[in-house]
Tab-separated table of C-alpha atoms in Angstrom:
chain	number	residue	atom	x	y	z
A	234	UNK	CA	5.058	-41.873	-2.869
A	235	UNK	CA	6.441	-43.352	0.443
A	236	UNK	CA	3.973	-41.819	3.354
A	237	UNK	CA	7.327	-41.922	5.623
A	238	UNK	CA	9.217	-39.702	2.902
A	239	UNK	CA	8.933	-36.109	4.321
A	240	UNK	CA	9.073	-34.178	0.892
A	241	UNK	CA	5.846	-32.769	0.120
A	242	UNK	CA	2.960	-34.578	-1.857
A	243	UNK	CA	1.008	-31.867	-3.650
A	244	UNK	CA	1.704	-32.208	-7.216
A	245	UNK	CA	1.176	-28.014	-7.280
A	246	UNK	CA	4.501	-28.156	-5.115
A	247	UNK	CA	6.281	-29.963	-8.087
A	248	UNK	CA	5.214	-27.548	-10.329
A	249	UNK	CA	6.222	-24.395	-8.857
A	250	UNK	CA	9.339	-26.319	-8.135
A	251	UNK	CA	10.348	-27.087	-11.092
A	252	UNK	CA	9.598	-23.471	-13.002
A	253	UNK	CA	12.069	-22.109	-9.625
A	254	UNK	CA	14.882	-24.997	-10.069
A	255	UNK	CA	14.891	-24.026	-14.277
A	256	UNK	CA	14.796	-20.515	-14.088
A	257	UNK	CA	17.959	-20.672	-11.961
A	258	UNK	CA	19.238	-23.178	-14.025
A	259	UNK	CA	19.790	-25.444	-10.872
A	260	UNK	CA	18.369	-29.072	-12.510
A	261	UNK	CA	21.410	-30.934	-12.442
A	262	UNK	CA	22.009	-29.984	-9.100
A	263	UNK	CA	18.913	-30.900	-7.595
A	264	UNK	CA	18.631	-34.011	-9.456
A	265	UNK	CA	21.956	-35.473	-8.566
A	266	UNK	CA	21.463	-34.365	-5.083
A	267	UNK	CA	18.037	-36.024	-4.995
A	268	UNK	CA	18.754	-38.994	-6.723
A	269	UNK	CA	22.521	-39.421	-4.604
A	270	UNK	CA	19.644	-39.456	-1.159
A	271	UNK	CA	17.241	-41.973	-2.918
A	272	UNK	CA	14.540	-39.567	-2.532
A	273	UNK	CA	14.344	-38.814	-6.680
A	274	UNK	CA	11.605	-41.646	-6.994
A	275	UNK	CA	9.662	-39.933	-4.198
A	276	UNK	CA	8.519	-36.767	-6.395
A	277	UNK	CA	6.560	-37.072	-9.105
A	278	UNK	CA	7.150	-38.607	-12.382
A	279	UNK	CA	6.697	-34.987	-14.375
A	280	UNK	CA	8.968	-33.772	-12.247
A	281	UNK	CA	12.007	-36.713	-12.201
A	282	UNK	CA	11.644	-36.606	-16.040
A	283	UNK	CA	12.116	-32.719	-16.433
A	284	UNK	CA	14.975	-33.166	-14.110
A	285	UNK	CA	15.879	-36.071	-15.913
A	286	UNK	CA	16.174	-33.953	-19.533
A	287	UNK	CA	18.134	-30.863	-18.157
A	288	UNK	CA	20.368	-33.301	-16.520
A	289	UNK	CA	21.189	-34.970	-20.005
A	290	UNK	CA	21.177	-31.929	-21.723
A	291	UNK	CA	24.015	-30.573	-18.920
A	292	UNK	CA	26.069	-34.105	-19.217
A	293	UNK	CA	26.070	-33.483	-23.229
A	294	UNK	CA	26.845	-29.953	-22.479
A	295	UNK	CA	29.412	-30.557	-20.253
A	296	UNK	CA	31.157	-33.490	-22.171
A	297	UNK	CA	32.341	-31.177	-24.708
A	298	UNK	CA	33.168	-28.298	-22.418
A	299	UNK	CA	35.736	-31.318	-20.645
A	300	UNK	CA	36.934	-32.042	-24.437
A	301	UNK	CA	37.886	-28.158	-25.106
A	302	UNK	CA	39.161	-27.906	-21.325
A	303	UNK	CA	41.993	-30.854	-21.212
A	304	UNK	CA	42.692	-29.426	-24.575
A	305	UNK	CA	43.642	-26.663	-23.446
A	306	UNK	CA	44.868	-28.055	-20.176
A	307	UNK	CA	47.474	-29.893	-22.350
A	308	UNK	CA	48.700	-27.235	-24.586
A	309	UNK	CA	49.678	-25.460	-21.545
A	310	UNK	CA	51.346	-28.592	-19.786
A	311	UNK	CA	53.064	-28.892	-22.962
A	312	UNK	CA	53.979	-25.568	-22.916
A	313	UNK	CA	55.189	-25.408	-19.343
A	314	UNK	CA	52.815	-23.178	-18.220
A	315	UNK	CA	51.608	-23.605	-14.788
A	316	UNK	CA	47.384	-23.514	-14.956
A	317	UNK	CA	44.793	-24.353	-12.283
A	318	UNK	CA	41.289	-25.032	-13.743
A	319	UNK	CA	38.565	-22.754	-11.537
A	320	UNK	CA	35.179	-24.353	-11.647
A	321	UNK	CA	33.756	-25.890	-14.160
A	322	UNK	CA	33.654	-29.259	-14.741
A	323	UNK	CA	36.660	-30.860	-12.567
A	324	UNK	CA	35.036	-28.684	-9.907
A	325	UNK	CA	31.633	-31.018	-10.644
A	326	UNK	CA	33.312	-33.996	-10.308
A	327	UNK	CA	35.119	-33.295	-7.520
A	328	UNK	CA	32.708	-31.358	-5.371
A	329	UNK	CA	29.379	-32.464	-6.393
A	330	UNK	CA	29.963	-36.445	-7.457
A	331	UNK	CA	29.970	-36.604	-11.355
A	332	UNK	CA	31.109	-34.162	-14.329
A	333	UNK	CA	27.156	-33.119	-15.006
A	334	UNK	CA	25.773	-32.413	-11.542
A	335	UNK	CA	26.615	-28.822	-11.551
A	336	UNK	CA	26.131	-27.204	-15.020
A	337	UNK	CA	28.662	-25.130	-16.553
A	338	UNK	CA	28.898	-22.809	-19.250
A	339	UNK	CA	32.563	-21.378	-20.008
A	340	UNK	CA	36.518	-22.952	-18.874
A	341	UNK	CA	38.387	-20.474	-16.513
A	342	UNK	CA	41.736	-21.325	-16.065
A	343	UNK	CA	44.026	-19.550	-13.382
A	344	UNK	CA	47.343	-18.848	-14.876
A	345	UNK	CA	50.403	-16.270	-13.464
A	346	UNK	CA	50.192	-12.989	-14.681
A	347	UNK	CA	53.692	-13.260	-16.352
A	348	UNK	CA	52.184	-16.283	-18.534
A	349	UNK	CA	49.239	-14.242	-20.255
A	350	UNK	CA	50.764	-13.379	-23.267
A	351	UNK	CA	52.047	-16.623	-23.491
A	352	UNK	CA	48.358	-17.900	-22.865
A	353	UNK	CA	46.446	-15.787	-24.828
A	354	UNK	CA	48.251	-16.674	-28.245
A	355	UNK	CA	48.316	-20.210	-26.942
A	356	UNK	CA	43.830	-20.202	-27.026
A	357	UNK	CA	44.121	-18.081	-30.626
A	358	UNK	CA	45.944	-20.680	-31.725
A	359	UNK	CA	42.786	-22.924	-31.169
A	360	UNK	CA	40.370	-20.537	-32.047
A	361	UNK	CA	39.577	-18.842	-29.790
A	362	UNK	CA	38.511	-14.871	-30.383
A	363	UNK	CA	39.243	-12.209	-27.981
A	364	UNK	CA	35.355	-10.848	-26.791
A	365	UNK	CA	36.661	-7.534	-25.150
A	366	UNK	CA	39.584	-5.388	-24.309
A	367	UNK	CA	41.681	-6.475	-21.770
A	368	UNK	CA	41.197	-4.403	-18.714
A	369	UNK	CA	44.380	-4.188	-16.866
A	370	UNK	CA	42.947	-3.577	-12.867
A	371	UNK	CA	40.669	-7.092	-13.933
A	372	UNK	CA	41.935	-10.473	-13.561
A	373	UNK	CA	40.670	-11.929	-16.216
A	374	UNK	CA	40.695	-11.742	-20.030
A	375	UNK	CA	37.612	-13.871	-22.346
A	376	UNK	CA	37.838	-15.705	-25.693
A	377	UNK	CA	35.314	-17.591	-27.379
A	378	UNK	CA	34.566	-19.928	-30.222
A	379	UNK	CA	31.727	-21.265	-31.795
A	380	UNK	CA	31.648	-25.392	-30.697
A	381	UNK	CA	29.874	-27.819	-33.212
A	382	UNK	CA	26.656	-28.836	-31.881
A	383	UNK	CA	26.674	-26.026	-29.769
A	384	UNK	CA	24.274	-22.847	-30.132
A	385	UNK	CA	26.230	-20.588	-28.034
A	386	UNK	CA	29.671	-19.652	-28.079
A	387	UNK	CA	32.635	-21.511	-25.438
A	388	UNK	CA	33.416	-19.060	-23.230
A	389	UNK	CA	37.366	-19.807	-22.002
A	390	UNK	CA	38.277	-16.832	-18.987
A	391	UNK	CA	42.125	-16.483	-18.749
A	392	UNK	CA	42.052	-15.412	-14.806
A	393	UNK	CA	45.469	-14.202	-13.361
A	394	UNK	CA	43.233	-13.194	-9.916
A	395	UNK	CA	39.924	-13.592	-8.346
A	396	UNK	CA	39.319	-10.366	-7.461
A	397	UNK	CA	39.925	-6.985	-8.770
A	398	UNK	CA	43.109	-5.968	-7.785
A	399	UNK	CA	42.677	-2.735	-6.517
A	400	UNK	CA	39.828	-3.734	-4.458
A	401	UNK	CA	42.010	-5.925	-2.012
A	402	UNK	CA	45.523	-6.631	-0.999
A	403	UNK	CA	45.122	-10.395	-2.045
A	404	UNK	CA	48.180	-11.985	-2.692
A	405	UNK	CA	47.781	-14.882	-5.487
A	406	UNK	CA	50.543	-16.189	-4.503
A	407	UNK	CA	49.302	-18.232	-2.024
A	408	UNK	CA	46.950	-19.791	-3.553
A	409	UNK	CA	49.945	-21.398	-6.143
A	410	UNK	CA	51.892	-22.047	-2.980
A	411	UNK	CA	49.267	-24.315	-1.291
A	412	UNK	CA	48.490	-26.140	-4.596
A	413	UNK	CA	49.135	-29.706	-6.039
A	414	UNK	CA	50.194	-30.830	-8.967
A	415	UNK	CA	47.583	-33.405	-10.942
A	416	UNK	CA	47.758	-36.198	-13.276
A	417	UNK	CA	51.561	-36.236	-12.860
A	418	UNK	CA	52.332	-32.976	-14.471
A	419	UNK	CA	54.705	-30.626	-12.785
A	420	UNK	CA	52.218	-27.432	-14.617
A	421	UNK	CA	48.392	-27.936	-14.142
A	422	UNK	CA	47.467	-27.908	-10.586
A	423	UNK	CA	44.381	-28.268	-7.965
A	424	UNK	CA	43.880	-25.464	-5.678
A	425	UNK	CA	43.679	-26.593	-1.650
A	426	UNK	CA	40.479	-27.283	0.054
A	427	UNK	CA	41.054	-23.957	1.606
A	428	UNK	CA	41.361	-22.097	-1.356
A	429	UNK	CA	38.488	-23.394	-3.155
A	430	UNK	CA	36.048	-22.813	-0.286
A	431	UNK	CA	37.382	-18.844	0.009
A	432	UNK	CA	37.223	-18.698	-3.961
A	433	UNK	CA	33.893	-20.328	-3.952
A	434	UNK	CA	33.011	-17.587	-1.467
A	435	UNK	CA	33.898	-14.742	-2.952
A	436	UNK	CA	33.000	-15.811	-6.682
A	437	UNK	CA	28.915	-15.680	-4.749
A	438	UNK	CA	29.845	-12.447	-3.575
A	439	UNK	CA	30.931	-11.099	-6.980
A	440	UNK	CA	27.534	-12.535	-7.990
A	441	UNK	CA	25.734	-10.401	-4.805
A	442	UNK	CA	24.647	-14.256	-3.847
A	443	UNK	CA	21.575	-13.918	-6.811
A	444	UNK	CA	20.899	-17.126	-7.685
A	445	UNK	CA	20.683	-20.283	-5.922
A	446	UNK	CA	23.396	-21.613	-7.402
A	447	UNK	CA	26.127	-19.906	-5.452
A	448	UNK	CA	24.191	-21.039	-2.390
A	449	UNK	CA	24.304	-24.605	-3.287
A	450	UNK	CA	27.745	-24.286	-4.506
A	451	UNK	CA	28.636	-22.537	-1.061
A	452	UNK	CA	26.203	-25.664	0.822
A	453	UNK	CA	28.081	-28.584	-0.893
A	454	UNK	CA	31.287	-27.247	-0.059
A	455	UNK	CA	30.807	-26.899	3.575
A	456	UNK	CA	28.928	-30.745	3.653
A	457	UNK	CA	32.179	-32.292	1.582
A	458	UNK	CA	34.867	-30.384	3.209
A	459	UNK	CA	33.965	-29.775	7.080
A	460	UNK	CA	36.726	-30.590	8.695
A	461	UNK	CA	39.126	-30.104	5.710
A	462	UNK	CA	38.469	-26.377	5.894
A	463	UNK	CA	40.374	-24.076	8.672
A	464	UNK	CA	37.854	-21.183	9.040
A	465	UNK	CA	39.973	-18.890	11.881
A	466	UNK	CA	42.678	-19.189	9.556
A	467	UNK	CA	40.861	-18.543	6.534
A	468	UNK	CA	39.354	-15.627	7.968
A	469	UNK	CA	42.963	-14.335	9.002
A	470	UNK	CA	43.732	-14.691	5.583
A	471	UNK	CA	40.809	-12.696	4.610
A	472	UNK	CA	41.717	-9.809	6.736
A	473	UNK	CA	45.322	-9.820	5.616
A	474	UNK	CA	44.034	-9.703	2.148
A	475	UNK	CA	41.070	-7.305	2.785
A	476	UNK	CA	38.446	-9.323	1.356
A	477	UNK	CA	37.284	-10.007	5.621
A	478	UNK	CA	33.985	-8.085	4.981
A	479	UNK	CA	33.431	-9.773	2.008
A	480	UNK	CA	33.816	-13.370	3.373
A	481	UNK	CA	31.648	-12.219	6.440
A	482	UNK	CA	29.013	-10.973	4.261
A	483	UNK	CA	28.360	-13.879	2.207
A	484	UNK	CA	28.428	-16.850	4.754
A	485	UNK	CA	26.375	-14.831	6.795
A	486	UNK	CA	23.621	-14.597	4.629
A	487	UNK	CA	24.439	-17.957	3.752
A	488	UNK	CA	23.891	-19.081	7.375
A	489	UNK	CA	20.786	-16.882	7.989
A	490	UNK	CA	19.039	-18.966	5.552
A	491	UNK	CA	20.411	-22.428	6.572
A	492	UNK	CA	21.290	-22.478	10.215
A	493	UNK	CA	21.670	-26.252	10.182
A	494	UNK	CA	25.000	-25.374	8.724
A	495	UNK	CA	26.180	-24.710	12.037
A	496	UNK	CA	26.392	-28.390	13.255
A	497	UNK	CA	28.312	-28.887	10.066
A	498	UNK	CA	31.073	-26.003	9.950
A	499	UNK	CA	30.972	-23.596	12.644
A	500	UNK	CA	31.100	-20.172	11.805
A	501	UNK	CA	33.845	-18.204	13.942
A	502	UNK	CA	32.629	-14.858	12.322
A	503	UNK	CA	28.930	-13.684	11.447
A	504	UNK	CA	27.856	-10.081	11.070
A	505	UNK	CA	23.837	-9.756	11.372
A	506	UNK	CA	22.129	-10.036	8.458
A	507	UNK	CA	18.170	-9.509	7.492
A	508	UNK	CA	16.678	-12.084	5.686
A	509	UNK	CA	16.663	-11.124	1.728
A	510	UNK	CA	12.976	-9.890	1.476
A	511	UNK	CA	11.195	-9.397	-2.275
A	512	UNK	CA	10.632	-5.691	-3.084
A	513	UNK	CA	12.284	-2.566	-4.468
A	514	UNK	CA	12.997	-1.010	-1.173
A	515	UNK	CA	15.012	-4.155	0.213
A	516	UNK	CA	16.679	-4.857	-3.753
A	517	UNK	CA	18.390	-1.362	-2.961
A	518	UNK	CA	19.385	-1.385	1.024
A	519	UNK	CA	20.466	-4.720	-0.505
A	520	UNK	CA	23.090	-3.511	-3.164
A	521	UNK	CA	24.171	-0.725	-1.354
A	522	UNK	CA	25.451	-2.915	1.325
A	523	UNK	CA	26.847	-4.986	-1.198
A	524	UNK	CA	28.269	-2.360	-3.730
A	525	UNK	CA	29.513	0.385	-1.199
A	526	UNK	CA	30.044	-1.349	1.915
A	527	UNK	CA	31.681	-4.717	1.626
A	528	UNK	CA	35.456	-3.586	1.704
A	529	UNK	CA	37.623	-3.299	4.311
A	530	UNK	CA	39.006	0.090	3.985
A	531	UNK	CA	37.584	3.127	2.958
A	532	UNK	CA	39.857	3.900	0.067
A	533	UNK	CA	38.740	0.637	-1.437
A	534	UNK	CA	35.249	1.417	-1.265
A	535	UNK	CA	35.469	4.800	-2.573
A	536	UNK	CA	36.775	3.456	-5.570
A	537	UNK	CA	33.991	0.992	-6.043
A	538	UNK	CA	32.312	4.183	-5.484
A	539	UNK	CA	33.684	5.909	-8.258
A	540	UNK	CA	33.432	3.048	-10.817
A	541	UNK	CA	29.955	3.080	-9.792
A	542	UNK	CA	29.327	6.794	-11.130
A	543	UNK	CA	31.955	6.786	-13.863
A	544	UNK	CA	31.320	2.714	-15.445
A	545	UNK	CA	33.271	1.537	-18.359
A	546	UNK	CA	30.942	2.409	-21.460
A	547	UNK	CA	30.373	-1.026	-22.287
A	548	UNK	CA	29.362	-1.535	-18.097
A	549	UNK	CA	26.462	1.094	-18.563
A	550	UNK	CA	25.009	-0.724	-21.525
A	551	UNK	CA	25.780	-4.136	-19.594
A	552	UNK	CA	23.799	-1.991	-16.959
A	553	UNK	CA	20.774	-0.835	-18.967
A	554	UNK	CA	20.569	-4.126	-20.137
A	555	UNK	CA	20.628	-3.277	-23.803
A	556	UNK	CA	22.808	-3.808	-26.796
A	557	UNK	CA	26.094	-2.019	-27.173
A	558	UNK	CA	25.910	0.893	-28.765
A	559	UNK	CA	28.557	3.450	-30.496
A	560	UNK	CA	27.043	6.269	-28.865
A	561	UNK	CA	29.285	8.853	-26.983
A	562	UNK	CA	30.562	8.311	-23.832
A	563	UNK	CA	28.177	11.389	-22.173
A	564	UNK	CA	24.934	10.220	-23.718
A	565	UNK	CA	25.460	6.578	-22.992
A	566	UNK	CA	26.069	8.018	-19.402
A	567	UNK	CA	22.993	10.382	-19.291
A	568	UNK	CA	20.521	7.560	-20.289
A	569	UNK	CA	22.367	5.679	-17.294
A	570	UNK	CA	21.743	8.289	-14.923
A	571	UNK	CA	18.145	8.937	-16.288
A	572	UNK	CA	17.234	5.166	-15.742
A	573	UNK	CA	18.919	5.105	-11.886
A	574	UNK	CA	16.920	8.435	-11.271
A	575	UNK	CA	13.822	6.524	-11.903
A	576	UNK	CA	14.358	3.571	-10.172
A	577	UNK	CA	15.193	5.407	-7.275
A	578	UNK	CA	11.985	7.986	-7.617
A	579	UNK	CA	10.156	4.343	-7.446
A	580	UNK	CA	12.064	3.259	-4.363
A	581	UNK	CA	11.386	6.404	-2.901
A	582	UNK	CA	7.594	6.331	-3.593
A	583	UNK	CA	7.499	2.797	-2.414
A	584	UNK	CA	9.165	3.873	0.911
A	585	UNK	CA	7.055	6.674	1.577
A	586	UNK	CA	3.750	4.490	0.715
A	587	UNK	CA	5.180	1.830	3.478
A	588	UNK	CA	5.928	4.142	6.039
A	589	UNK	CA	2.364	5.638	5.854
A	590	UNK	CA	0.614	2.578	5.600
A	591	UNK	CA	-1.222	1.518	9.261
């Protein structure tokens, strides 16, 4: 390895690397990034052949996702309906350099409320299945089909929103507004820069920021689109839509962890945040900031409150982490409530230990 190179030389490193970067299903990423610096031949050759196999394994992957998408893009040019894909593998190519540097597993597609009908019987047509009940507060609807060569389903998300609607005041609309039109069609659009950095945002806050991924995703952004991104007025935005404390939260945390990100995009807003610690104890301060505390007005967050100790049935099995069951609605619950009581007992216990601990 090259003695000026300042990536580590322990061959452990590389290991323990490589089980983190594959559990978080990050490969692609962190090859394409590696290999984009010249610094891939630096690391070891386990390691640059690992990376090497998810990489190909996420450019087949992702070569028939980009089939089933312009597919579908085209039906609905065809049709007239106005689409922006979200995501996915235009957002790969775009964003991150080349269609398999950022793996993908489903096609969203934004299209205007009025169009879903129209949309949904346009992706039956092609086969895809409806996987649950369309849930009118959500903004988005999922169909799947089973893809040759494939051993899971494609996913396709029919997204009329970003957020839940009556967690926010966000007005879609804008987001059409500021978009262009692609490939000379007058129906399937691009969002803005701005608009794909504050959807990027939010889509790691819906995801509590739990995986690398959104990080990097969040990182690449702000290193391709600096100065092509208006933070004061995307923040105005944000509190106009009340989604501010959302936005704060998650580039916050974002910055905490990589503060050279400052001499890249300045951030006109931070809140103080503590550095995500392992444990129990900071897993729960940790989603109750997140679940309770991240909306702007207190009516919104008492709602998220509410969800939170009435779910949907098939949310408390999605919860428990177990199969869905056709079990009543009050014993699904109760074994819901039996398995939070517990965790929190644990917390509890785990608290008390600390506290008492010299």
């Amino acid at each position: 390895m090259d003695k000026k190179s300042s990536l580590p030389h322990k061959a452990s490193y590389y290991h323990q690397a490589i089980h983190e970067i594959e559990s978080h299903s990050i490969s692609p990423q962190i090859y394409h990034l590696l290999k984009e610096k010249g610094d891939l031949e630096k690391t070891p050759l386990f390691f640059q052949v690992r990376l090497k196999q998810k990489y190909d394994e996420v450019l087949f992957q992702n070569i028939l996702i980009k089939s089933e998408t312009d597919k579908i893009l085209n039906e609905l040019d065809k049709g007239n309906i106005e689409a922006i894909p979200l995501k996915g593998v235009y957002f790969a190519q775009e964003y991150f350099g080349h269609m398999a540097a950022r793996g993908t597993s489903d096609i969203d597609i934004l299209i205007k409320k009025e169009s879903v009908g129209e949309t949904v019987q346009l992706v039956k047509s092609m086969g895809f299945e409806q996987e649950e009940e369309w849930i009118p507060e959500h903004f988005h609807c999922s169909f799947s089909k089973q893809i040759p060569g494939s051993p899971v389903p494609l996913v396709v998300e029919i997204h009329w929103g970003i957020v839940k609607e009556k967690t926010s005041h966000l007005e879609i609309d804008t987001f059409w507004e500021e978009a262009e039109a692609v490939k000379e069609s007058s129906y399937i659009k691009r969002l803005s820069y701005q608009h794909t950095f504050y959807m990027i945002c939010l889509h790691g806050w819906r995801h509590n920021l739990d995986s690398p991924r959104y990080y990097l995703d969040i990182i690449q952004l702000i290193f391709r689109l600096n100065n092509r991104v208006d933070l004061h007025r995307l923040f105005q935005q944000a509190k106009k839509d009340g989604t501010f404390k959302r936005l704060v939260r998650t580039l916050s945390i974002v910055y905490e962890e990589y503060p050279i990100l400052e001499n890249v995009m300045k951030l006109p807003v931070k809140r103080s945040v503590r550095k995500r610690r392992k444990g129990r104890l900071f897993h729960y301060l940790d989603f109750i900031d997140f679940q309770f505390l991240s909306y702007d007005t207190s009516q919104h967050s008492l709602r998220e409150v509410y969800n939170w100790c009435f779910p949907r049935k098939k949310d408390i099995f999605t919860e428990l982490n177990v199969e869905y069951q056709r079990s009543s609605y009050i014993k699904s619950i109760f074994f819901l409530y039996k398995a939070r009581v517990g965790k929190g007992l644990r917390a509890t216990y785990l608290l008390v230990r600390g506290a008492n601990q010299p």
